[in-house]
Amino acid sequence: MSPRWTPNPDVRTGRHVACSLHAHLVFLTKYRRGALTDPLLLRCEEIMRDVCADFEVELVEFNGEDDHVHLLVRYPPKVQLSKLVNSLKGVSSRRLRQEHEEHVGRYLWGGRFWSGSYFAGSCDGAPLTVVREYVEQQQRPI
């Protein structure tokens, strides 16, 4: 390495690539039902951090309200965002339903936790500090 070169911590480097890929993801509960509570959001964050680690993805920020969650992820180019989203939603849905069956069953039925759709936005245009602040400002349920 050249002594004049200082690595940027926001840029991932590999043998043939240097990249900085961030995505803002939003998942809605099925029927927009307010099934999420603060303990469920905390557990959901733990589950999603584990899934992200399996994909070598960094979960930069996580927050949500009673009917949706926001994630800010930093991912390598080898990860297909749609596969990451499917795993995040699938694993979290299965585990949250198993661990909090009684509570979740009051709001959601039919074996579904998340809506089939999701939002994925590239964070290239907006400064990451702005996106991070937006995610942090979500009104967590009590």
XYZ file of C-alpha atoms in Angstrom:
142
model
C 0.000 0.000 0.000
C 1.112 3.456 -0.781
C 1.776 5.602 2.297
C -0.185 8.401 0.598
C -3.327 6.292 0.391
C -5.664 6.219 3.367
C -8.475 3.680 3.154
C -12.020 4.986 3.345
C -13.993 2.923 5.905
C -17.211 3.395 3.875
C -15.722 1.721 0.798
C -15.498 -2.068 0.714
C -12.575 -3.423 -1.238
C -11.952 -6.824 -2.689
C -9.445 -8.261 -5.093
C -11.062 -6.648 -8.131
C -13.673 -4.319 -6.705
C -14.117 -1.224 -4.604
C -17.719 -0.410 -3.748
C -20.018 1.385 -1.377
C -23.507 -0.074 -1.737
C -26.213 0.938 0.721
C -29.940 0.265 0.543
C -32.889 1.541 2.538
C -35.415 -1.286 3.007
C -38.961 -1.003 4.355
C -41.136 -4.021 5.231
C -44.837 -3.702 6.098
C -46.785 -6.089 8.283
C -49.571 -7.944 6.503
C -52.689 -5.763 6.155
C -50.691 -2.930 7.812
C -51.819 -4.372 11.159
C -50.094 -2.844 14.191
C -48.631 -6.125 15.436
C -45.161 -4.845 16.324
C -44.333 -3.843 19.872
C -40.991 -2.673 21.250
C -39.961 -6.195 22.432
C -40.934 -7.620 19.026
C -38.904 -4.908 17.269
C -35.879 -5.683 19.453
C -36.155 -9.397 18.653
C -36.767 -8.635 14.971
C -33.572 -6.575 14.895
C -31.588 -9.448 16.454
C -32.965 -11.909 13.911
C -32.276 -9.584 10.994
C -28.718 -8.899 12.211
C -28.095 -12.676 12.212
C -29.476 -13.056 8.687
C -27.382 -10.097 7.498
C -24.259 -11.654 9.015
C -24.940 -14.858 7.033
C -24.981 -12.777 3.832
C -21.880 -10.741 4.864
C -24.129 -7.677 4.992
C -23.896 -4.952 7.632
C -27.152 -3.808 9.207
C -26.226 -0.153 9.746
C -29.512 1.043 11.210
C -32.808 -0.578 12.229
C -36.003 0.947 13.553
C -39.720 0.735 13.050
C -43.230 1.512 14.139
C -46.149 -0.742 14.988
C -46.865 -1.659 11.348
C -43.516 -1.439 9.511
C -39.732 -1.586 9.884
C -36.898 0.366 8.247
C -33.444 -1.063 7.617
C -30.324 0.621 6.305
C -27.972 -2.065 5.001
C -24.492 -1.999 3.519
C -23.944 -4.937 1.190
C -21.280 -6.318 -1.167
C -21.926 -6.537 -4.926
C -22.168 -10.344 -4.803
C -25.409 -10.150 -2.760
C -28.673 -10.054 -4.671
C -30.900 -7.636 -2.814
C -34.053 -9.633 -3.614
C -32.561 -12.802 -2.061
C -31.472 -10.855 1.011
C -34.984 -9.405 1.383
C -36.602 -12.840 0.978
C -34.358 -14.276 3.687
C -34.857 -11.329 6.038
C -38.635 -11.506 5.720
C -38.873 -15.302 5.732
C -36.630 -15.992 8.704
C -37.980 -13.115 10.812
C -41.587 -14.062 10.037
C -41.066 -17.689 10.999
C -39.171 -16.945 14.216
C -41.421 -14.098 15.400
C -44.520 -16.232 14.830
C -42.964 -19.168 16.733
C -41.693 -17.093 19.652
C -44.684 -14.739 20.013
C -47.485 -16.916 18.682
C -50.225 -15.642 20.996
C -49.560 -11.928 20.437
C -48.966 -12.170 16.687
C -52.019 -14.401 16.216
C -54.291 -11.614 17.485
C -53.192 -9.305 14.662
C -52.132 -11.564 11.813
C -53.492 -14.824 10.467
C -52.989 -17.177 7.536
C -49.317 -17.893 8.231
C -48.135 -14.488 7.026
C -46.323 -11.816 9.002
C -45.004 -9.435 6.338
C -46.800 -8.032 3.328
C -45.630 -9.541 0.042
C -44.290 -6.188 -1.126
C -41.387 -4.129 0.142
C -39.520 -0.906 -0.583
C -35.861 -0.922 -1.553
C -34.179 2.387 -2.248
C -30.637 3.066 -3.267
C -28.990 5.525 -0.927
C -26.570 6.848 -3.501
C -28.383 10.153 -4.048
C -29.062 11.058 -0.417
C -26.301 11.442 2.131
C -26.257 8.452 4.445
C -26.554 10.738 7.453
C -29.942 11.927 6.168
C -31.207 8.361 5.632
C -29.824 7.278 9.013
C -31.600 10.184 10.763
C -34.870 9.307 9.008
C -34.669 5.697 10.197
C -33.739 6.772 13.742
C -36.740 9.132 13.930
C -39.335 6.383 13.526
C -41.887 6.394 16.365
C -41.274 3.122 18.208
C -44.380 1.650 19.836
C -44.416 1.512 23.623
